[in-house]
mmCIF file of C-alpha atoms in Angstrom:
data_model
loop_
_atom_site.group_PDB
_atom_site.id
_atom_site.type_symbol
_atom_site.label_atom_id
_atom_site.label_comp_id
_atom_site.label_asym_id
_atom_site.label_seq_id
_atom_site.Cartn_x
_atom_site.Cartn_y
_atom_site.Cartn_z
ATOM 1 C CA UNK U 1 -63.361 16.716 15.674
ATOM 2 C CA UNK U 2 -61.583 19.814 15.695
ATOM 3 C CA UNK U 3 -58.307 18.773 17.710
ATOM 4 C CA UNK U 4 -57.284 16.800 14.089
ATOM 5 C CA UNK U 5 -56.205 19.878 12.777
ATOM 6 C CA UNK U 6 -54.483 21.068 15.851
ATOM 7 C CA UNK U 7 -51.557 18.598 16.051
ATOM 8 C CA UNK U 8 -50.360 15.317 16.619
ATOM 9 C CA UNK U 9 -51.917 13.336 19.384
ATOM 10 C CA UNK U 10 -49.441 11.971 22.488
ATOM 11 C CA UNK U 11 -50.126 8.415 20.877
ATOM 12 C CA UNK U 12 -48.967 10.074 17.430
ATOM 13 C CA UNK U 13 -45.796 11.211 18.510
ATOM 14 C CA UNK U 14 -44.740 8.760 20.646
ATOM 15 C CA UNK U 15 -45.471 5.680 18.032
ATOM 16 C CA UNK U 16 -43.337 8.452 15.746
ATOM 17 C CA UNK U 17 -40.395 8.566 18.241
ATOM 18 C CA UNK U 18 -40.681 4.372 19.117
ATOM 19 C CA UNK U 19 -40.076 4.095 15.945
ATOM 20 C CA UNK U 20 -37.055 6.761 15.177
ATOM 21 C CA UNK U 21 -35.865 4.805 18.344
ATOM 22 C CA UNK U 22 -36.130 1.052 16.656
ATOM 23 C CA UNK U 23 -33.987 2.138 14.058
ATOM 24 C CA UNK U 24 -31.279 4.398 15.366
ATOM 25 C CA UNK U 25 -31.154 0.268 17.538
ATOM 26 C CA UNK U 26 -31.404 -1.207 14.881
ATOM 27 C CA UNK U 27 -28.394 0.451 13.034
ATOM 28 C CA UNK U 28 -26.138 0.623 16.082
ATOM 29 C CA UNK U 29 -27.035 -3.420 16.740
ATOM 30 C CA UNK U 30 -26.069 -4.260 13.057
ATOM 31 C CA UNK U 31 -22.725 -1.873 13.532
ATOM 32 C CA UNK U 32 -21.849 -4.018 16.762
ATOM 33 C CA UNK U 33 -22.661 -6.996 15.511
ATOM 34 C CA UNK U 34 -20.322 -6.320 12.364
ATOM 35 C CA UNK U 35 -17.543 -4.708 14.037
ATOM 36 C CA UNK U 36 -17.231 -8.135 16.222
ATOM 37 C CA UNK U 37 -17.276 -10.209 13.741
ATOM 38 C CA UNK U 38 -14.440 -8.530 12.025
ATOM 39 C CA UNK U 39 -12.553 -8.103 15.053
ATOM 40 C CA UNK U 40 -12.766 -11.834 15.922
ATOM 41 C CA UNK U 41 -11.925 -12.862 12.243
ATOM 42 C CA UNK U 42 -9.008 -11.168 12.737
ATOM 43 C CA UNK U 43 -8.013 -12.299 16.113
ATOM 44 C CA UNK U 44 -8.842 -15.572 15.518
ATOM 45 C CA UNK U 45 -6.479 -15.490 12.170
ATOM 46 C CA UNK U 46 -3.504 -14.186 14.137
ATOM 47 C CA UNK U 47 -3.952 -16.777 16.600
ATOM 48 C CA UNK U 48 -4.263 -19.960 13.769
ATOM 49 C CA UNK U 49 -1.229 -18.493 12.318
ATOM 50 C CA UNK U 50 1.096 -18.382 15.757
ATOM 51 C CA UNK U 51 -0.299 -22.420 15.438
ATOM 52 C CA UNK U 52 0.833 -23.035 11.587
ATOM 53 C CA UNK U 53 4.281 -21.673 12.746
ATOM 54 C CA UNK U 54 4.076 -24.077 15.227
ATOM 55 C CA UNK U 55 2.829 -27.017 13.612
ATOM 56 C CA UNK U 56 5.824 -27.000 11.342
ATOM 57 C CA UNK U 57 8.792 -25.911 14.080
ATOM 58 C CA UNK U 58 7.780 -28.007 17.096
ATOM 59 C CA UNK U 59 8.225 -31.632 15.472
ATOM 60 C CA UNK U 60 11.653 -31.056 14.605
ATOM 61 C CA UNK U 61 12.099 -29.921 18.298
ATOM 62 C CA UNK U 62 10.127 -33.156 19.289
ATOM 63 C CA UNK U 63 12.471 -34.649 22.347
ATOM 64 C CA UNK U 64 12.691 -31.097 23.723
ATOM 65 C CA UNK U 65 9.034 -30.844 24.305
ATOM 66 C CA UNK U 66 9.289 -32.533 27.857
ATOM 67 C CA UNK U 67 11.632 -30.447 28.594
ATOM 68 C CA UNK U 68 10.228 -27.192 27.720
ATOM 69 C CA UNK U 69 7.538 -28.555 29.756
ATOM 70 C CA UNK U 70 9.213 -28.971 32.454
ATOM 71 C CA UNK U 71 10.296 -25.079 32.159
ATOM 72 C CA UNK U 72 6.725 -24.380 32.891
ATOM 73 C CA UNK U 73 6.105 -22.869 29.969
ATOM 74 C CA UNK U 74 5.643 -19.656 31.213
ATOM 75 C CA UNK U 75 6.462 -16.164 30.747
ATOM 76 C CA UNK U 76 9.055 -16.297 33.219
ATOM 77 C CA UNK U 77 10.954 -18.508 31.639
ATOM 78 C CA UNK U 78 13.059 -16.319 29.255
ATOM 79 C CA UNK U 79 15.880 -17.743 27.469
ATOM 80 C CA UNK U 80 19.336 -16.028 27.137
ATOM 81 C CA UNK U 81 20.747 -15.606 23.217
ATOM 82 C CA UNK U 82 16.778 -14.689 21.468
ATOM 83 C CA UNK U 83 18.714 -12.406 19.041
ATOM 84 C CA UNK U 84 21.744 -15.049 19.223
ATOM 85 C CA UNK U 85 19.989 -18.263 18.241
ATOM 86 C CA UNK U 86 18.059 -16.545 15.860
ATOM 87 C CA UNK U 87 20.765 -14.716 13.578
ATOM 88 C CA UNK U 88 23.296 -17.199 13.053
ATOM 89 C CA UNK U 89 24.095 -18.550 15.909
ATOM 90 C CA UNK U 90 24.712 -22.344 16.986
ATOM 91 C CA UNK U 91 22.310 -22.979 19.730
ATOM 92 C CA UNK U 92 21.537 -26.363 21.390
ATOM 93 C CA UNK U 93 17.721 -27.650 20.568
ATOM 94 C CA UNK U 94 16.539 -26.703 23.948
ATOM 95 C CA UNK U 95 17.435 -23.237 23.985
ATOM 96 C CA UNK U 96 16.274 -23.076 20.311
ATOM 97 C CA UNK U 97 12.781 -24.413 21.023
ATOM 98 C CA UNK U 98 12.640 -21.938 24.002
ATOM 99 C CA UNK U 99 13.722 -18.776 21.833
ATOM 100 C CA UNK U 100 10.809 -19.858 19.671
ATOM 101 C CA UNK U 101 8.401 -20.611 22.564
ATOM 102 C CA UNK U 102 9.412 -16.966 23.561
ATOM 103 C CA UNK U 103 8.803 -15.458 20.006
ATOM 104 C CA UNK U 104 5.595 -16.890 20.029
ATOM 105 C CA UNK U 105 4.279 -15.499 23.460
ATOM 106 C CA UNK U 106 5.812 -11.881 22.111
ATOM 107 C CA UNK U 107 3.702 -12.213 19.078
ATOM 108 C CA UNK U 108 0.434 -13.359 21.070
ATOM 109 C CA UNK U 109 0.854 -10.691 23.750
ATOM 110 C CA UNK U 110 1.581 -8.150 20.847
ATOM 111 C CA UNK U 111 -1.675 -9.082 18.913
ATOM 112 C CA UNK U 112 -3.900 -10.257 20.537
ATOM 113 C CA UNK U 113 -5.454 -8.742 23.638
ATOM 114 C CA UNK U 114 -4.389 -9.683 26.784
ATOM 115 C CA UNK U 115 -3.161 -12.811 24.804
ATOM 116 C CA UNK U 116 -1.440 -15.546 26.445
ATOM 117 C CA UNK U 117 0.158 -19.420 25.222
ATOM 118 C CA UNK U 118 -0.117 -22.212 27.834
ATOM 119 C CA UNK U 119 0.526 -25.762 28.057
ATOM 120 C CA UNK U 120 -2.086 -27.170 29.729
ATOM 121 C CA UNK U 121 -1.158 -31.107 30.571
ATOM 122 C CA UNK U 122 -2.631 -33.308 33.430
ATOM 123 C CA UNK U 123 -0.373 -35.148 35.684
ATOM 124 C CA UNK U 124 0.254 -37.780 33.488
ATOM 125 C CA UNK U 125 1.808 -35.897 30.475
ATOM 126 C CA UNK U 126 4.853 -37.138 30.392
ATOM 127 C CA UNK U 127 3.414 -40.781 30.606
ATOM 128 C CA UNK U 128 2.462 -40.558 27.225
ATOM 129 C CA UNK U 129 -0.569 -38.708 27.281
ATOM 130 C CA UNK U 130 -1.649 -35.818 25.043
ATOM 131 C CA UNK U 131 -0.335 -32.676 25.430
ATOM 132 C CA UNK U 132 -2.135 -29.588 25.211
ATOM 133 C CA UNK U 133 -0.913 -26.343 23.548
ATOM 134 C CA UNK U 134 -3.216 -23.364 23.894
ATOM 135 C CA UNK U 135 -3.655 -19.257 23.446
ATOM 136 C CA UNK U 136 -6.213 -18.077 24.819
ATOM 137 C CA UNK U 137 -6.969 -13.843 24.440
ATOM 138 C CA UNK U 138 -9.707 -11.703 25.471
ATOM 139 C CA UNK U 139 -12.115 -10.550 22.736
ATOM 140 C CA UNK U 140 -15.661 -9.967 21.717
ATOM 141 C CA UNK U 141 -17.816 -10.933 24.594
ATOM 142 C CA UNK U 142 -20.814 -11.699 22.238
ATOM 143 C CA UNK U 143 -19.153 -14.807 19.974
ATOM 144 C CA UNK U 144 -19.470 -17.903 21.752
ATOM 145 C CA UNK U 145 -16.891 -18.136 24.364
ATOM 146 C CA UNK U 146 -15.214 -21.550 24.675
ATOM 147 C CA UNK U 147 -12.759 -21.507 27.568
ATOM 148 C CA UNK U 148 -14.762 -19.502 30.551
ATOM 149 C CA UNK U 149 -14.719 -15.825 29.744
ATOM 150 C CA UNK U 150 -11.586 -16.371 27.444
ATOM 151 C CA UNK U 151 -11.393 -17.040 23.444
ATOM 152 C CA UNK U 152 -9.246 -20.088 23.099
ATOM 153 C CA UNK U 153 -7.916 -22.020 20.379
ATOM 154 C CA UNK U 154 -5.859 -25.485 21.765
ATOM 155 C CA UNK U 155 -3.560 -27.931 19.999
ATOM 156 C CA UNK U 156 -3.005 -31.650 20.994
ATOM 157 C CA UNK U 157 0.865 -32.729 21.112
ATOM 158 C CA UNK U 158 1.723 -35.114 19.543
ATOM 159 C CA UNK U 159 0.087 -33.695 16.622
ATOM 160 C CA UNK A 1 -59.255 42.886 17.542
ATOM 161 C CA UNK A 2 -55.838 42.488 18.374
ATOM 162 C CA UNK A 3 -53.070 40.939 16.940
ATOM 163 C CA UNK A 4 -52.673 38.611 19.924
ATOM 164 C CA UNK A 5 -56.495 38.076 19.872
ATOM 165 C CA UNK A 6 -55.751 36.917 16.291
ATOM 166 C CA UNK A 7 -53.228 34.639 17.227
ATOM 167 C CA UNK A 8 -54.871 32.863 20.066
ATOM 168 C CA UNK A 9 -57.522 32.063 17.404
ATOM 169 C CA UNK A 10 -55.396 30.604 15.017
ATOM 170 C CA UNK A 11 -54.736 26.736 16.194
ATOM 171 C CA UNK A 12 -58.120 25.346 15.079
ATOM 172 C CA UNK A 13 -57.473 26.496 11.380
ATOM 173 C CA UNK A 14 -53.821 24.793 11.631
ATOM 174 C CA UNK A 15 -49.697 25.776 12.453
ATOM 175 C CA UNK A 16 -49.114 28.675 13.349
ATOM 176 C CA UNK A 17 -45.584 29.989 11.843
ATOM 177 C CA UNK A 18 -43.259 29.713 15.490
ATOM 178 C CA UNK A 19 -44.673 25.938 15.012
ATOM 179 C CA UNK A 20 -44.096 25.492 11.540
ATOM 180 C CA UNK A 21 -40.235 26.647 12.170
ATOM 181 C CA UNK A 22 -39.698 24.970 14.885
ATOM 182 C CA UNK A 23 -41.079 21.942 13.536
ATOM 183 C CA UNK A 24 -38.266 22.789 10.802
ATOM 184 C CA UNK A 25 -35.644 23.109 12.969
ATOM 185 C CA UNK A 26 -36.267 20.203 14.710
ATOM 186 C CA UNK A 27 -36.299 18.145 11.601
ATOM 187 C CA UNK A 28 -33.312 19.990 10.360
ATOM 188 C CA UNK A 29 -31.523 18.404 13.668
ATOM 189 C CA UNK A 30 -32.769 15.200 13.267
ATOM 190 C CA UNK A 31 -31.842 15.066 9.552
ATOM 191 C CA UNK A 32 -28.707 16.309 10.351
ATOM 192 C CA UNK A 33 -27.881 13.594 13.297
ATOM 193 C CA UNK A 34 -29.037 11.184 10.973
ATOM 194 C CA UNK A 35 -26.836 12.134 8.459
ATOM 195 C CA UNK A 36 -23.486 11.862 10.515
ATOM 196 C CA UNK A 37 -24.586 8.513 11.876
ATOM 197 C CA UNK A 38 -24.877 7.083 8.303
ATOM 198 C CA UNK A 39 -21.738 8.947 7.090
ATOM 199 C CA UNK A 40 -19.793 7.067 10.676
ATOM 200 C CA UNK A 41 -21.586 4.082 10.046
ATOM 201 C CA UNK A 42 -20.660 3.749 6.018
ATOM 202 C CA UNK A 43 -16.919 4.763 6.924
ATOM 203 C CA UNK A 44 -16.891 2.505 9.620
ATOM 204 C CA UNK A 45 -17.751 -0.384 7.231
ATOM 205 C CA UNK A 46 -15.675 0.184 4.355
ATOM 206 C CA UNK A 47 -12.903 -0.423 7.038
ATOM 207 C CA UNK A 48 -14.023 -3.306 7.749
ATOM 208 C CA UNK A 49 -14.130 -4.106 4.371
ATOM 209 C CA UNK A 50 -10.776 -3.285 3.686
ATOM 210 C CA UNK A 51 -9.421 -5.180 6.793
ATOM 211 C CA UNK A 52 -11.515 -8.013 5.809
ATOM 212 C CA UNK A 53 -10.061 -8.300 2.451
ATOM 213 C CA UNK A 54 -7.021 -8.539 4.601
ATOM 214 C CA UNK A 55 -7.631 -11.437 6.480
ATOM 215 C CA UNK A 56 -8.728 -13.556 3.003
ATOM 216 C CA UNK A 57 -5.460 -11.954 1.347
ATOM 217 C CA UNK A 58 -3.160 -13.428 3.645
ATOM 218 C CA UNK A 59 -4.890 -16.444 4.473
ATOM 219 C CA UNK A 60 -5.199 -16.976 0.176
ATOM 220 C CA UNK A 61 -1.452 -16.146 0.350
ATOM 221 C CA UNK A 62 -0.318 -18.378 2.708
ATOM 222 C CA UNK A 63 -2.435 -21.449 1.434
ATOM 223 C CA UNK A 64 -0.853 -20.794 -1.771
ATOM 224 C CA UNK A 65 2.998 -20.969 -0.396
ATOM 225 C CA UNK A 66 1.837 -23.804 1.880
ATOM 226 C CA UNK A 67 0.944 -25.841 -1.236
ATOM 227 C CA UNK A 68 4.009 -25.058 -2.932
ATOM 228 C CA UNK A 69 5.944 -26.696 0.433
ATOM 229 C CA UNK A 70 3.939 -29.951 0.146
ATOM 230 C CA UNK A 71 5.360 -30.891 -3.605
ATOM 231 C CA UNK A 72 9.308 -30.458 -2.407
ATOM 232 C CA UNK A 73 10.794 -33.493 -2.595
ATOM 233 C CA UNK A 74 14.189 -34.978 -1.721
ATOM 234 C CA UNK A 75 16.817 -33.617 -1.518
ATOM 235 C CA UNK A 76 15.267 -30.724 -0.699
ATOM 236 C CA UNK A 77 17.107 -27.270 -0.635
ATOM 237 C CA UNK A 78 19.522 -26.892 -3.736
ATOM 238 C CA UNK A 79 20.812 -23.117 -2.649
ATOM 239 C CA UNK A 80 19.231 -20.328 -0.880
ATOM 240 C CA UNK A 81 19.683 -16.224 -1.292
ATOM 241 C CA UNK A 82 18.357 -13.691 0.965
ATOM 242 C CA UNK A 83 15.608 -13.524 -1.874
ATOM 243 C CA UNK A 84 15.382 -16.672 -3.414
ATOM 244 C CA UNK A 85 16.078 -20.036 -3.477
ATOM 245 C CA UNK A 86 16.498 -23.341 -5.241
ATOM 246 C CA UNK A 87 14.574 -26.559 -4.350
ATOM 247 C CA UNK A 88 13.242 -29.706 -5.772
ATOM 248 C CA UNK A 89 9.956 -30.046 -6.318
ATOM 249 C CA UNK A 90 7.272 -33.079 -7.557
ATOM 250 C CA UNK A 91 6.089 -32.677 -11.695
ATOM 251 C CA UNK A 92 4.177 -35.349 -12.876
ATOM 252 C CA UNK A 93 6.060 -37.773 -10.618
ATOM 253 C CA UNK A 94 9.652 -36.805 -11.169
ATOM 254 C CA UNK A 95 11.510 -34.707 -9.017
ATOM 255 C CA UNK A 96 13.179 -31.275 -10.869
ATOM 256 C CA UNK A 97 15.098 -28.327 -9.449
ATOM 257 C CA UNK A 98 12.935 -24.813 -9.645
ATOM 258 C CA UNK A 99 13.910 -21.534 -8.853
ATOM 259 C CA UNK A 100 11.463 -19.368 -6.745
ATOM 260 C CA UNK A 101 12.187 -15.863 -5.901
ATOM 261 C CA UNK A 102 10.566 -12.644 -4.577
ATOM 262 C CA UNK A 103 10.217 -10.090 -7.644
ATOM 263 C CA UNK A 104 10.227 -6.732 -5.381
ATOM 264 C CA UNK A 105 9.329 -4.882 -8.231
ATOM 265 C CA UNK A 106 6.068 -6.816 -9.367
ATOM 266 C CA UNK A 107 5.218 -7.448 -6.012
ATOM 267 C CA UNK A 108 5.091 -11.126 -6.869
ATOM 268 C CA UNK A 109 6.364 -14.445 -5.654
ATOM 269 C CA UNK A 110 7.633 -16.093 -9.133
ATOM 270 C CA UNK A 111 8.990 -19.443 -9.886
ATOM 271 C CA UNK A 112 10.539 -21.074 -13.186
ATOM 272 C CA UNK A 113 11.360 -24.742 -13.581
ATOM 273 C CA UNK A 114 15.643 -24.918 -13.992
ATOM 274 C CA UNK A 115 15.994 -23.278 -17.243
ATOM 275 C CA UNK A 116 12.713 -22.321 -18.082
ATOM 276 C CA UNK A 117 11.167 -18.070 -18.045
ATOM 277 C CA UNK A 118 9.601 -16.830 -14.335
ATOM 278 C CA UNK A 119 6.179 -16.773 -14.235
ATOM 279 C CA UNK A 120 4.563 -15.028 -10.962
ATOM 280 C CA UNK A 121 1.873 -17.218 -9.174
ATOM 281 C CA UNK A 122 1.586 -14.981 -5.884
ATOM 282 C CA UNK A 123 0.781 -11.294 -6.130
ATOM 283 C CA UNK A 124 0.731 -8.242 -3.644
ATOM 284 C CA UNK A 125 3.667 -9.425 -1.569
ATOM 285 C CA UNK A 126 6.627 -7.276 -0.558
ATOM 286 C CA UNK A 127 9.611 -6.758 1.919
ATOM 287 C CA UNK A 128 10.620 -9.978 1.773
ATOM 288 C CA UNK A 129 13.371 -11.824 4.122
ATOM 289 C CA UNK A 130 14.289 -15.871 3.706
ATOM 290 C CA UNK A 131 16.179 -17.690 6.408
ATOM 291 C CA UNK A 132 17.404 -21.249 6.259
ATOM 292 C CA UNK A 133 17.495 -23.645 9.250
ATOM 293 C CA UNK A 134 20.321 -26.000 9.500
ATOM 294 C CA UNK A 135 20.252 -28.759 11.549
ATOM 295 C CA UNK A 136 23.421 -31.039 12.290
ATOM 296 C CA UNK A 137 24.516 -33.937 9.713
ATOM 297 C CA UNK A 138 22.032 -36.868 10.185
ATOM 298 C CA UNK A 139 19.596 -34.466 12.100
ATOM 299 C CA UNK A 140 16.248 -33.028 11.292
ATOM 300 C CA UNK A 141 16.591 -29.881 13.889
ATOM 301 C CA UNK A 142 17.722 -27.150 13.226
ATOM 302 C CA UNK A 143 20.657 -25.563 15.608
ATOM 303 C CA UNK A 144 21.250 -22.355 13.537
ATOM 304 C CA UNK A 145 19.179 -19.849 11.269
ATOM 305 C CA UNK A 146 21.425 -18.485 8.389
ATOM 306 C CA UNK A 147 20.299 -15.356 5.647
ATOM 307 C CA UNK A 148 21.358 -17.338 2.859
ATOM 308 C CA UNK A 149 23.035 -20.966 2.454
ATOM 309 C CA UNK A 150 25.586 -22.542 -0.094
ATOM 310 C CA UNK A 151 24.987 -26.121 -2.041
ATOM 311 C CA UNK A 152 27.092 -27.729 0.355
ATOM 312 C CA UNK A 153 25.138 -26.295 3.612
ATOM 313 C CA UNK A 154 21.519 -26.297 1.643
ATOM 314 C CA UNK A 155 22.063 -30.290 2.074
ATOM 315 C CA UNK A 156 21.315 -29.352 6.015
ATOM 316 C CA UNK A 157 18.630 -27.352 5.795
ATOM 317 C CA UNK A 158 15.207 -28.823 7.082
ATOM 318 C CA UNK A 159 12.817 -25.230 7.314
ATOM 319 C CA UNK A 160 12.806 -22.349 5.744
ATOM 320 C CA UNK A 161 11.459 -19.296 7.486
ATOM 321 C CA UNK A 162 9.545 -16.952 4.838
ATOM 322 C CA UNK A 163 8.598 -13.305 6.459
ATOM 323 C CA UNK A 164 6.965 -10.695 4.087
ATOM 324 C CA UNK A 165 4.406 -8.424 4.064
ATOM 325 C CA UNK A 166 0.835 -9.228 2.222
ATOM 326 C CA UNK A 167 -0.668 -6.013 0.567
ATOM 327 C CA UNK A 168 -3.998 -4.595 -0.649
ATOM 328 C CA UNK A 169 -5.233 -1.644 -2.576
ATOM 329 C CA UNK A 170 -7.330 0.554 -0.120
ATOM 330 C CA UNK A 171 -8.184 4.244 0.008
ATOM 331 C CA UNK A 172 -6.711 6.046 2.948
ATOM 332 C CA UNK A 173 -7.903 4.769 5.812
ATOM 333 C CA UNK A 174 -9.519 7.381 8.242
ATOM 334 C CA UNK A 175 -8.567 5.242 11.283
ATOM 335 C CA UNK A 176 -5.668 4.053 12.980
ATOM 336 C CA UNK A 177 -3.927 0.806 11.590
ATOM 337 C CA UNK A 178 -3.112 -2.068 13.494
ATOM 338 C CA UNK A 179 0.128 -1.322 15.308
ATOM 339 C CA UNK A 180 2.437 -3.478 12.716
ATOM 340 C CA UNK A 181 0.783 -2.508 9.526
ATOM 341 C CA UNK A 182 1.887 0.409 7.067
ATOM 342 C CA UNK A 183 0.602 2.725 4.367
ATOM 343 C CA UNK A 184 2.522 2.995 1.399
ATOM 344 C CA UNK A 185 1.217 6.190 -1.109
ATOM 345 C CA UNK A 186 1.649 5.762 -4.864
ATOM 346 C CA UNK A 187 3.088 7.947 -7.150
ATOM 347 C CA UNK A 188 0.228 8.626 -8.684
ATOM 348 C CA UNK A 189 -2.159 10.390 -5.845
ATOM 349 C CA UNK A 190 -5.533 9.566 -7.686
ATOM 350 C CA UNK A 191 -4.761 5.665 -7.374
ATOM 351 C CA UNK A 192 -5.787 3.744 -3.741
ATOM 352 C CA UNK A 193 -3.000 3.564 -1.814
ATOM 353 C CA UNK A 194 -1.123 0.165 -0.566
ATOM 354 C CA UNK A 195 -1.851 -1.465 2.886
ATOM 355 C CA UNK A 196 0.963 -3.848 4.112
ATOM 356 C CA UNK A 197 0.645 -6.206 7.025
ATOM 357 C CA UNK A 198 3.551 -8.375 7.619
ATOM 358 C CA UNK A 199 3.719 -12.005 8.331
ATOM 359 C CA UNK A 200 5.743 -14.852 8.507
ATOM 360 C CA UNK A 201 5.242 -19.135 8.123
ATOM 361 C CA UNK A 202 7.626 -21.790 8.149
ATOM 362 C CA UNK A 203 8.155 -24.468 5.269
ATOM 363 C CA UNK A 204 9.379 -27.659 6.395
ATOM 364 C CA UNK A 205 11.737 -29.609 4.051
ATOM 365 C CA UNK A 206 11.672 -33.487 3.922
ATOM 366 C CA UNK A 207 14.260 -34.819 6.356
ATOM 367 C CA UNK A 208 15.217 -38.615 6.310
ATOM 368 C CA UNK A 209 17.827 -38.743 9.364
ATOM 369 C CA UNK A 210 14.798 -38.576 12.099
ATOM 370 C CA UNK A 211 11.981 -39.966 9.997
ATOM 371 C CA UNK A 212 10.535 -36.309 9.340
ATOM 372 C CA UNK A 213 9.477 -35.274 6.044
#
């Protein structure tokens, strides 16, 4: 038994290096797994915020709902007077509930990535049924994803 | 004999000294690797620390002002400032007047009872900004946003938008803030320095014209 004294074995070393290798995984795992779940804390705060603005502006725009609606909701839709309604100015309820619709999407787009708001309403919407107020915003792909590949968060209208 | 003879002859009574140091050198790197992984690693999470005090901050914040909203009572809004305002609010049944202002110098959200001494009840807030929404007589939505509103036009105001910043103490962080925060030093450079994120929520006033309150 003389090769004892002449070094490790190849078993030896690699059992030394599987395990080197289990922990540098097992740090960078726990960093991952950390830096997710602070990231999607955070997202998911910004985006429950947008929705407490909302939940206290949108009733008191109530009738204009339909009609906002009917805009499409979308991005595209851009309201003249943001600065206008916002600073004084008298604005009618359906350009103020679009200036607001429009802060919102600004807020969602700035914060959260790729962020978007949506209404998402079946055909019958305006027959009474619920609507559906959503953002939606790419994040960490390991939390469980609940609208496809997106993070969503939705709100039924009326409240 | 020769040296190299010497040398060949060497393994089988244990390291020689090339394998010894480079056996040391080795370890040295791999020490040294390690090292600079824990150092990222433990910098890394004290940022996430600090932004996850953050996100309880402004959350504890906001709840706090939120509850506030929920014991106004009629008639609402007294008088507003760009600062500070005057409401009604529920005590023990009966509905009083209290001030509440932003104190920019304590950092504090304060609020006295009509008469009575400020006493702070929100802390680590800052760049404050009020703005009252008026809504038509015998309406409950608001048509115009104004900075600050008389007695007479406080009658007509149904939601008051709040935005200010929510602080914590934090050393400097090492990585880039979020795009609509901000550092602010102290005067005294051993103390943590201020983080500030700003926000902004919405406190709806009870309306009777529409049924709203």
């Amino acid at each position: 038994m003389t090769h004892s004294t002449q070094g490790f074995s190849l078993l030896e070393v690699n059992m030394a290096l599987l395990l080197l290798v289990m922990g540098l995984g097992g740090i960078l795992a726990t960093y991952q797994s950390l830096a997710m779940q602070v990231q999607y804390t955070n997202q998911q705060q910004q985006a429950l915020l947008v929705f407490e603005q909302m939940y206290q502006v949108l009733p008191l725009h109530a009738d204009q709902l339909q009609w906002l609606q009917a805009q499409g909701g979308s991005s595209s839709f851009v309201p003249n007077g943001h600065d206008f309604c916002q600073q004084g100015g008298v604005c009618d309820s359906s350009t103020m509930v679009a200036v607001w619709w429009q802060h919102w999407q600004q807020l969602i787009t700035q914060q959260l990535p790729s962020g978007e708001l949506s209404f998402t309403c079946d055909a019958v919407c305006k027959l009474g049924n619920k609507l559906h107020i959503q953002i939606r915003w790419h994040g960490p792909q390991s939390r469980r994803i609940n609208c496809d590949v997106w993070h969503c968060i939705t709100m039924e209208w009326p409240l | 004999m020769t040296a190299c003879n010497v040398y060949k002859k060497s393994p089988a009574s244990g390291y020689s000294l090339l394998e010894t140091l480079l056996s040391l050198a080795l370890a040295s790197v791999l020490l040294l690797v390690g090292s600079f992984l824990v150092q990222a690693v433990s910098q890394r999470a004290s940022w996430w620390i600090t932004l996850s005090e953050m996100i309880m901050v402004r959350q504890a914040v906001m709840e706090s002002i939120s509850s506030l909203g929920k014991q106004v009572c009629q008639p609402g809004l007294m008088l507003g400032g760009v600062d500070s305002w005057r409401w009604h609010m529920d005590k023990n049944g009966s509905c009083q007047p209290y001030d509440i202002r932003f104190n920019v110098n304590k950092m504090q959200l304060q609020k006295r009872r009509a008469g009575g001494r400020y006493t702070g009840f929100i802390d680590a807030v800052s760049s404050p900004k009020v703005t009252y929404g008026v809504a038509h007589n015998n309406h409950c939505n608001p048509i115009r946003w104004l900075p600050s509103v008389s007695e007479q036009i406080a009658l007509h105001v149904v939601i008051l938008r709040l935005q200010f910043a929510v602080g914590i103490q934090a050393p400097s962080p090492l990585y880039d803030l979020p795009s609509t925060w901000w550092q602010e030093q102290q005067s005294d450079k051993s103390k943590p320095s201020w983080l500030w994120q700003p926000t902004e929520m919405f406190i709806r006033l009870p309306c009777v014209a529409a049924g709203v309150d």
